Amino acid sequence: ACYRLLCSLLIPALFLSGILCVCLVVLLWGIRLWIQQRKKRLTLAGIDGKRPLLVAFFHPYCNAGGGGERVLWCAIRTLQKKYRNITCVVYTGDRDATGEEIVEGAFRRFNIKLTHPVKFVFLEKRYLVEASLYPHFTLLGQSLGSVFLGWEALLKCVPDIYIDSMGYAFTLPLFKYLGGCRVGCYVHYPTISTDMLSVVRNQDTRFNNAAFITSNPLFSKFKLVYYYFFAFMYGLVGSCSDAIMVNSSWTLNHILSLWRAGACTSVVYPPCDVQTFLDIPLEEEKSTNDYSIVSVSQFRPEKDHPLQIRAFAKLLKEKRLGQQPSLKLILIGGCRNQQDEERVNNLKHLCEELGVSNNVRFRINIPFEELKKHLAEATIGLHTMWNEHFGIGVVECMAAGTVILAHNSGGPKLDIVVPYEGCITGFLAENVDNYADTMAYILSLSPEKRLEIRENARRSVHRFSDQHFEETFLLSVEPLFK
């Protein structure tokens, strides 16, 4: 009787599931056909009668002014130089600026001039990918939000080639299977990594793993299951990409383990405008009592600016260098929104608490020429992000001739601050004490010794030039243009 009851329930359930699956496939196929028809209506022929190839970049924060944006504009410039009959499109949520202002901003901040116009598709639902909208389950919330934002982008413009240049991997299957596009991506930072899993597994407290979770074994186990589920989904969506570019050895290791698509994955170091910084004359330091320590990074929580300020305060308090009172820390970075501005205000309050306000300067959204000036005058370049995926600011500091002090992890450890021809190129540290001690050590070196380190660093950064990026980028995206 039980067997008959089970069969009577199971067979209709399987039949119903089959019908639903068929309906879903038919629906998705119908949407794809509708999108293709829409694409034909919206596209126009080019100058020579041929329809230009539409190459779209998904970059909701293209006006942010960070390292990721430099990659975007260099990639567009590279494609414009290589391919004649293409139109580059940027999906952006920066509705507070015109297309002309965005392009002008790219030139002002990065010294990048495009050879042809760019089409901007302005998205209205960028708030769906804001972390502040999802106080809990942030990774999942932002990823699902990116799908809806991607759908808006797809409806407004259907490209031939789609490149996610900001890390929204969940948009890839949308454009590939519904949009019928060839899809590629440039991964600056894996949305989830095995390092993040180990942080939760080991119950470490960090900015993305709150203390109330680490102190509760049940919450930690639940978050670990959630992270493993998300990692599985992230692997599925990422593996559908036709061309995968990663920015460092550290990112490569994580993407290979999560996406398992080694055949189409390659390292493309981000383009750093090293030549502009190398043009700064590298001279032996003149006898001076003025030393500046410069940090270049956006004001985001993972950049860990509080560590810089605390280490600097410790340096001033315990390692004061005899008759050298004029030691200043200059924090240079971009503010994208109100949350970033609030973060800067909190950092200023921290400076007041530690009594170092008179020695710390904040320079926000500054033009490129001013950035060059600060780096040219600095003695130490400072970087404190744990597991920084690459670190364009680190390369810029080294090219400009500062003695770099970066975090002993991620891209700086594996790719950048590594010996060059057996010679030291900079220093690595991990905590407040390490940073304070190492800064004191660098300042205690003779000018001749510092000059030697600076020269080694400069020679090592040519592999991060715009020219090297262009060559490796074109090789990686070539399958998308066949």
mmCIF file with all atom_site columns, N, CA and C in Angstrom, residues 421-471:
data_model
loop_
_atom_site.group_PDB
_atom_site.id
_atom_site.type_symbol
_atom_site.label_atom_id
_atom_site.label_alt_id
_atom_site.label_comp_id
_atom_site.label_asym_id
_atom_site.label_entity_id
_atom_site.label_seq_id
_atom_site.pdbx_PDB_ins_code
_atom_site.Cartn_x
_atom_site.Cartn_y
_atom_site.Cartn_z
_atom_site.occupancy
_atom_site.B_iso_or_equiv
_atom_site.pdbx_formal_charge
_atom_site.auth_seq_id
_atom_site.auth_comp_id
_atom_site.auth_asym_id
_atom_site.auth_atom_id
_atom_site.pdbx_PDB_model_num
ATOM 1   N N  . GLU A 1 421 ? 66.295 40.714 -10.140 1.00 0.00 ? 421 GLU A N  1
ATOM 2   C CA . GLU A 1 421 ? 67.697 40.354 -10.406 1.00 0.00 ? 421 GLU A CA 1
ATOM 3   C C  . GLU A 1 421 ? 68.473 40.207 -9.100  1.00 0.00 ? 421 GLU A C  1
ATOM 4   N N  . GLY A 1 422 ? 67.781 39.607 -8.115  1.00 0.00 ? 422 GLY A N  1
ATOM 5   C CA . GLY A 1 422 ? 68.404 39.323 -6.826  1.00 0.00 ? 422 GLY A CA 1
ATOM 6   C C  . GLY A 1 422 ? 68.511 40.505 -5.884  1.00 0.00 ? 422 GLY A C  1
ATOM 7   N N  . CYS A 1 423 ? 67.957 41.661 -6.279  1.00 0.00 ? 423 CYS A N  1
ATOM 8   C CA . CYS A 1 423 ? 68.070 42.873 -5.456  1.00 0.00 ? 423 CYS A CA 1
ATOM 9   C C  . CYS A 1 423 ? 66.725 43.247 -4.836  1.00 0.00 ? 423 CYS A C  1
ATOM 10  N N  . ILE A 1 424 ? 66.765 43.832 -3.647  1.00 0.00 ? 424 ILE A N  1
ATOM 11  C CA . ILE A 1 424 ? 65.560 44.206 -2.916  1.00 0.00 ? 424 ILE A CA 1
ATOM 12  C C  . ILE A 1 424 ? 64.843 45.367 -3.616  1.00 0.00 ? 424 ILE A C  1
ATOM 13  N N  . THR A 1 425 ? 63.512 45.288 -3.683  1.00 0.00 ? 425 THR A N  1
ATOM 14  C CA . THR A 1 425 ? 62.726 46.336 -4.349  1.00 0.00 ? 425 THR A CA 1
ATOM 15  C C  . THR A 1 425 ? 61.794 47.077 -3.390  1.00 0.00 ? 425 THR A C  1
ATOM 16  N N  . GLY A 1 426 ? 61.664 46.604 -2.165  1.00 0.00 ? 426 GLY A N  1
ATOM 17  C CA . GLY A 1 426 ? 60.766 47.248 -1.209  1.00 0.00 ? 426 GLY A CA 1
ATOM 18  C C  . GLY A 1 426 ? 60.594 46.384 0.021   1.00 0.00 ? 426 GLY A C  1
ATOM 19  N N  . PHE A 1 427 ? 59.600 46.728 0.835   1.00 0.00 ? 427 PHE A N  1
ATOM 20  C CA . PHE A 1 427 ? 59.399 46.043 2.114   1.00 0.00 ? 427 PHE A CA 1
ATOM 21  C C  . PHE A 1 427 ? 57.938 45.625 2.283   1.00 0.00 ? 427 PHE A C  1
ATOM 22  N N  . LEU A 1 428 ? 57.732 44.583 3.118   1.00 0.00 ? 428 LEU A N  1
ATOM 23  C CA . LEU A 1 428 ? 56.388 44.070 3.410   1.00 0.00 ? 428 LEU A CA 1
ATOM 24  C C  . LEU A 1 428 ? 56.183 44.030 4.921   1.00 0.00 ? 428 LEU A C  1
ATOM 25  N N  . ALA A 1 429 ? 54.924 44.239 5.346   1.00 0.00 ? 429 ALA A N  1
ATOM 26  C CA . ALA A 1 429 ? 54.598 44.204 6.775   1.00 0.00 ? 429 ALA A CA 1
ATOM 27  C C  . ALA A 1 429 ? 53.168 43.703 6.940   1.00 0.00 ? 429 ALA A C  1
ATOM 28  N N  . GLU A 1 430 ? 52.778 43.417 8.208   1.00 0.00 ? 430 GLU A N  1
ATOM 29  C CA . GLU A 1 430 ? 51.451 42.822 8.423   1.00 0.00 ? 430 GLU A CA 1
ATOM 30  C C  . GLU A 1 430 ? 50.603 43.520 9.482   1.00 0.00 ? 430 GLU A C  1
ATOM 31  N N  . ASN A 1 431 ? 51.217 44.123 10.492  1.00 0.00 ? 431 ASN A N  1
ATOM 32  C CA . ASN A 1 431 ? 50.418 44.723 11.568  1.00 0.00 ? 431 ASN A CA 1
ATOM 33  C C  . ASN A 1 431 ? 51.001 46.073 11.975  1.00 0.00 ? 431 ASN A C  1
ATOM 34  N N  . VAL A 1 432 ? 50.359 46.712 12.937  1.00 0.00 ? 432 VAL A N  1
ATOM 35  C CA . VAL A 1 432 ? 50.762 48.063 13.360  1.00 0.00 ? 432 VAL A CA 1
ATOM 36  C C  . VAL A 1 432 ? 52.234 48.104 13.748  1.00 0.00 ? 432 VAL A C  1
ATOM 37  N N  . ASP A 1 433 ? 52.668 47.140 14.563  1.00 0.00 ? 433 ASP A N  1
ATOM 38  C CA . ASP A 1 433 ? 54.068 47.125 15.018  1.00 0.00 ? 433 ASP A CA 1
ATOM 39  C C  . ASP A 1 433 ? 55.033 46.948 13.850  1.00 0.00 ? 433 ASP A C  1
ATOM 40  N N  . ASN A 1 434 ? 54.722 45.973 12.950  1.00 0.00 ? 434 ASN A N  1
ATOM 41  C CA . ASN A 1 434 ? 55.568 45.746 11.759  1.00 0.00 ? 434 ASN A CA 1
ATOM 42  C C  . ASN A 1 434 ? 55.726 47.020 10.944  1.00 0.00 ? 434 ASN A C  1
ATOM 43  N N  . TYR A 1 435 ? 54.583 47.657 10.687  1.00 0.00 ? 435 TYR A N  1
ATOM 44  C CA . TYR A 1 435 ? 54.595 48.851 9.839   1.00 0.00 ? 435 TYR A CA 1
ATOM 45  C C  . TYR A 1 435 ? 55.391 49.978 10.487  1.00 0.00 ? 435 TYR A C  1
ATOM 46  N N  . ALA A 1 436 ? 55.149 50.228 11.774  1.00 0.00 ? 436 ALA A N  1
ATOM 47  C CA . ALA A 1 436 ? 55.861 51.308 12.466  1.00 0.00 ? 436 ALA A CA 1
ATOM 48  C C  . ALA A 1 436 ? 57.365 51.039 12.490  1.00 0.00 ? 436 ALA A C  1
ATOM 49  N N  . ASP A 1 437 ? 57.735 49.798 12.809  1.00 0.00 ? 437 ASP A N  1
ATOM 50  C CA . ASP A 1 437 ? 59.162 49.446 12.876  1.00 0.00 ? 437 ASP A CA 1
ATOM 51  C C  . ASP A 1 437 ? 59.829 49.565 11.505  1.00 0.00 ? 437 ASP A C  1
ATOM 52  N N  . THR A 1 438 ? 59.123 49.092 10.454  1.00 0.00 ? 438 THR A N  1
ATOM 53  C CA . THR A 1 438 ? 59.721 49.118 9.121   1.00 0.00 ? 438 THR A CA 1
ATOM 54  C C  . THR A 1 438 ? 59.840 50.545 8.594   1.00 0.00 ? 438 THR A C  1
ATOM 55  N N  . MET A 1 439 ? 58.840 51.386 8.880   1.00 0.00 ? 439 MET A N  1
ATOM 56  C CA . MET A 1 439 ? 58.948 52.791 8.473   1.00 0.00 ? 439 MET A CA 1
ATOM 57  C C  . MET A 1 439 ? 60.139 53.452 9.161   1.00 0.00 ? 439 MET A C  1
ATOM 58  N N  . ALA A 1 440 ? 60.318 53.153 10.444  1.00 0.00 ? 440 ALA A N  1
ATOM 59  C CA . ALA A 1 440 ? 61.454 53.704 11.185  1.00 0.00 ? 440 ALA A CA 1
ATOM 60  C C  . ALA A 1 440 ? 62.769 53.221 10.576  1.00 0.00 ? 440 ALA A C  1
ATOM 61  N N  . TYR A 1 441 ? 62.794 51.939 10.182  1.00 0.00 ? 441 TYR A N  1
ATOM 62  C CA . TYR A 1 441 ? 64.007 51.374 9.582   1.00 0.00 ? 441 TYR A CA 1
ATOM 63  C C  . TYR A 1 441 ? 64.330 52.053 8.245   1.00 0.00 ? 441 TYR A C  1
ATOM 64  N N  . ILE A 1 442 ? 63.298 52.228 7.399   1.00 0.00 ? 442 ILE A N  1
ATOM 65  C CA . ILE A 1 442 ? 63.506 52.871 6.089   1.00 0.00 ? 442 ILE A CA 1
ATOM 66  C C  . ILE A 1 442 ? 64.049 54.287 6.265   1.00 0.00 ? 442 ILE A C  1
ATOM 67  N N  . LEU A 1 443 ? 63.471 55.020 7.231   1.00 0.00 ? 443 LEU A N  1
ATOM 68  C CA . LEU A 1 443 ? 63.905 56.397 7.471   1.00 0.00 ? 443 LEU A CA 1
ATOM 69  C C  . LEU A 1 443 ? 65.306 56.458 8.072   1.00 0.00 ? 443 LEU A C  1
ATOM 70  N N  . SER A 1 444 ? 65.728 55.358 8.703   1.00 0.00 ? 444 SER A N  1
ATOM 71  C CA . SER A 1 444 ? 67.062 55.340 9.315   1.00 0.00 ? 444 SER A CA 1
ATOM 72  C C  . SER A 1 444 ? 68.159 54.984 8.315   1.00 0.00 ? 444 SER A C  1
ATOM 73  N N  . LEU A 1 445 ? 67.756 54.480 7.135   1.00 0.00 ? 445 LEU A N  1
ATOM 74  C CA . LEU A 1 445 ? 68.746 54.113 6.118   1.00 0.00 ? 445 LEU A CA 1
ATOM 75  C C  . LEU A 1 445 ? 69.439 55.356 5.574   1.00 0.00 ? 445 LEU A C  1
ATOM 76  N N  . SER A 1 446 ? 70.629 55.177 5.069   1.00 0.00 ? 446 SER A N  1
ATOM 77  C CA . SER A 1 446 ? 71.332 56.298 4.446   1.00 0.00 ? 446 SER A CA 1
ATOM 78  C C  . SER A 1 446 ? 70.643 56.644 3.129   1.00 0.00 ? 446 SER A C  1
ATOM 79  N N  . PRO A 1 447 ? 70.707 57.907 2.695   1.00 0.00 ? 447 PRO A N  1
ATOM 80  C CA . PRO A 1 447 ? 70.119 58.284 1.405   1.00 0.00 ? 447 PRO A CA 1
ATOM 81  C C  . PRO A 1 447 ? 70.647 57.420 0.259   1.00 0.00 ? 447 PRO A C  1
ATOM 82  N N  . GLU A 1 448 ? 71.915 57.014 0.324   1.00 0.00 ? 448 GLU A N  1
ATOM 83  C CA . GLU A 1 448 ? 72.505 56.178 -0.733  1.00 0.00 ? 448 GLU A CA 1
ATOM 84  C C  . GLU A 1 448 ? 71.826 54.809 -0.785  1.00 0.00 ? 448 GLU A C  1
ATOM 85  N N  . LYS A 1 449 ? 71.570 54.223 0.371   1.00 0.00 ? 449 LYS A N  1
ATOM 86  C CA . LYS A 1 449 ? 70.933 52.912 0.430   1.00 0.00 ? 449 LYS A CA 1
ATOM 87  C C  . LYS A 1 449 ? 69.485 52.989 -0.064  1.00 0.00 ? 449 LYS A C  1
ATOM 88  N N  . ARG A 1 450 ? 68.777 54.061 0.338   1.00 0.00 ? 450 ARG A N  1
ATOM 89  C CA . ARG A 1 450 ? 67.405 54.241 -0.144  1.00 0.00 ? 450 ARG A CA 1
ATOM 90  C C  . ARG A 1 450 ? 67.388 54.409 -1.661  1.00 0.00 ? 450 ARG A C  1
ATOM 91  N N  . LEU A 1 451 ? 68.348 55.147 -2.188  1.00 0.00 ? 451 LEU A N  1
ATOM 92  C CA . LEU A 1 451 ? 68.426 55.369 -3.637  1.00 0.00 ? 451 LEU A CA 1
ATOM 93  C C  . LEU A 1 451 ? 68.631 54.044 -4.371  1.00 0.00 ? 451 LEU A C  1
ATOM 94  N N  . GLU A 1 452 ? 69.427 53.169 -3.816  1.00 0.00 ? 452 GLU A N  1
ATOM 95  C CA . GLU A 1 452 ? 69.672 51.854 -4.414  1.00 0.00 ? 452 GLU A CA 1
ATOM 96  C C  . GLU A 1 452 ? 68.378 51.043 -4.490  1.00 0.00 ? 452 GLU A C  1
ATOM 97  N N  . ILE A 1 453 ? 67.596 51.052 -3.395  1.00 0.00 ? 453 ILE A N  1
ATOM 98  C CA . ILE A 1 453 ? 66.314 50.324 -3.369  1.00 0.00 ? 453 ILE A CA 1
ATOM 99  C C  . ILE A 1 453 ? 65.341 50.926 -4.378  1.00 0.00 ? 453 ILE A C  1
ATOM 100 N N  . ARG A 1 454 ? 65.302 52.247 -4.452  1.00 0.00 ? 454 ARG A N  1
ATOM 101 C CA . ARG A 1 454 ? 64.402 52.942 -5.378  1.00 0.00 ? 454 ARG A CA 1
ATOM 102 C C  . ARG A 1 454 ? 64.751 52.607 -6.828  1.00 0.00 ? 454 ARG A C  1
ATOM 103 N N  . GLU A 1 455 ? 66.049 52.544 -7.132  1.00 0.00 ? 455 GLU A N  1
ATOM 104 C CA . GLU A 1 455 ? 66.472 52.216 -8.501  1.00 0.00 ? 455 GLU A CA 1
ATOM 105 C C  . GLU A 1 455 ? 66.095 50.776 -8.866  1.00 0.00 ? 455 GLU A C  1
ATOM 106 N N  . ASN A 1 456 ? 66.277 49.854 -7.919  1.00 0.00 ? 456 ASN A N  1
ATOM 107 C CA . ASN A 1 456 ? 65.887 48.453 -8.159  1.00 0.00 ? 456 ASN A CA 1
ATOM 108 C C  . ASN A 1 456 ? 64.390 48.360 -8.449  1.00 0.00 ? 456 ASN A C  1
ATOM 109 N N  . ALA A 1 457 ? 63.604 49.078 -7.632  1.00 0.00 ? 457 ALA A N  1
ATOM 110 C CA . ALA A 1 457 ? 62.139 49.051 -7.789  1.00 0.00 ? 457 ALA A CA 1
ATOM 111 C C  . ALA A 1 457 ? 61.734 49.586 -9.151  1.00 0.00 ? 457 ALA A C  1
ATOM 112 N N  . ARG A 1 458 ? 62.364 50.664 -9.555  1.00 0.00 ? 458 ARG A N  1
ATOM 113 C CA . ARG A 1 458 ? 62.041 51.267 -10.850 1.00 0.00 ? 458 ARG A CA 1
ATOM 114 C C  . ARG A 1 458 ? 62.316 50.319 -12.010 1.00 0.00 ? 458 ARG A C  1
ATOM 115 N N  . ARG A 1 459 ? 63.456 49.630 -11.940 1.00 0.00 ? 459 ARG A N  1
ATOM 116 C CA . ARG A 1 459 ? 63.795 48.699 -13.021 1.00 0.00 ? 459 ARG A CA 1
ATOM 117 C C  . ARG A 1 459 ? 62.799 47.544 -13.099 1.00 0.00 ? 459 ARG A C  1
ATOM 118 N N  . SER A 1 460 ? 62.195 47.198 -11.967 1.00 0.00 ? 460 SER A N  1
ATOM 119 C CA . SER A 1 460 ? 61.321 46.016 -11.912 1.00 0.00 ? 460 SER A CA 1
ATOM 120 C C  . SER A 1 460 ? 59.913 46.255 -12.444 1.00 0.00 ? 460 SER A C  1
ATOM 121 N N  . VAL A 1 461 ? 59.489 47.526 -12.594 1.00 0.00 ? 461 VAL A N  1
ATOM 122 C CA . VAL A 1 461 ? 58.065 47.791 -12.889 1.00 0.00 ? 461 VAL A CA 1
ATOM 123 C C  . VAL A 1 461 ? 57.723 47.849 -14.372 1.00 0.00 ? 461 VAL A C  1
ATOM 124 N N  . HIS A 1 462 ? 58.705 47.656 -15.260 1.00 0.00 ? 462 HIS A N  1
ATOM 125 C CA . HIS A 1 462 ? 58.399 47.727 -16.696 1.00 0.00 ? 462 HIS A CA 1
ATOM 126 C C  . HIS A 1 462 ? 57.394 46.660 -17.113 1.00 0.00 ? 462 HIS A C  1
ATOM 127 N N  . ARG A 1 463 ? 57.334 45.535 -16.379 1.00 0.00 ? 463 ARG A N  1
ATOM 128 C CA . ARG A 1 463 ? 56.391 44.468 -16.756 1.00 0.00 ? 463 ARG A CA 1
ATOM 129 C C  . ARG A 1 463 ? 54.949 44.845 -16.436 1.00 0.00 ? 463 ARG A C  1
ATOM 130 N N  . PHE A 1 464 ? 54.731 46.010 -15.816 1.00 0.00 ? 464 PHE A N  1
ATOM 131 C CA . PHE A 1 464 ? 53.366 46.468 -15.524 1.00 0.00 ? 464 PHE A CA 1
ATOM 132 C C  . PHE A 1 464 ? 52.992 47.685 -16.370 1.00 0.00 ? 464 PHE A C  1
ATOM 133 N N  . SER A 1 465 ? 53.679 47.878 -17.496 1.00 0.00 ? 465 SER A N  1
ATOM 134 C CA . SER A 1 465 ? 53.448 49.071 -18.319 1.00 0.00 ? 465 SER A CA 1
ATOM 135 C C  . SER A 1 465 ? 52.175 48.947 -19.156 1.00 0.00 ? 465 SER A C  1
ATOM 136 N N  . ASP A 1 466 ? 51.720 50.101 -19.690 1.00 0.00 ? 466 ASP A N  1
ATOM 137 C CA . ASP A 1 466 ? 50.561 50.121 -20.598 1.00 0.00 ? 466 ASP A CA 1
ATOM 138 C C  . ASP A 1 466 ? 50.811 49.227 -21.810 1.00 0.00 ? 466 ASP A C  1
ATOM 139 N N  . GLN A 1 467 ? 52.027 49.275 -22.345 1.00 0.00 ? 467 GLN A N  1
ATOM 140 C CA . GLN A 1 467 ? 52.353 48.498 -23.549 1.00 0.00 ? 467 GLN A CA 1
ATOM 141 C C  . GLN A 1 467 ? 52.239 46.994 -23.288 1.00 0.00 ? 467 GLN A C  1
ATOM 142 N N  . HIS A 1 468 ? 52.729 46.553 -22.146 1.00 0.00 ? 468 HIS A N  1
ATOM 143 C CA . HIS A 1 468 ? 52.652 45.123 -21.800 1.00 0.00 ? 468 HIS A CA 1
ATOM 144 C C  . HIS A 1 468 ? 51.190 44.712 -21.610 1.00 0.00 ? 468 HIS A C  1
ATOM 145 N N  . PHE A 1 469 ? 50.387 45.584 -20.991 1.00 0.00 ? 469 PHE A N  1
ATOM 146 C CA . PHE A 1 469 ? 48.954 45.308 -20.822 1.00 0.00 ? 469 PHE A CA 1
ATOM 147 C C  . PHE A 1 469 ? 48.281 45.149 -22.188 1.00 0.00 ? 469 PHE A C  1
ATOM 148 N N  . GLU A 1 470 ? 48.567 46.075 -23.110 1.00 0.00 ? 470 GLU A N  1
ATOM 149 C CA . GLU A 1 470 ? 47.929 46.032 -24.429 1.00 0.00 ? 470 GLU A CA 1
ATOM 150 C C  . GLU A 1 470 ? 48.215 44.706 -25.137 1.00 0.00 ? 470 GLU A C  1
ATOM 151 N N  . GLU A 1 471 ? 49.458 44.266 -25.077 1.00 0.00 ? 471 GLU A N  1
ATOM 152 C CA . GLU A 1 471 ? 49.837 43.015 -25.749 1.00 0.00 ? 471 GLU A CA 1
ATOM 153 C C  . GLU A 1 471 ? 49.113 41.814 -25.150 1.00 0.00 ? 471 GLU A C  1
#
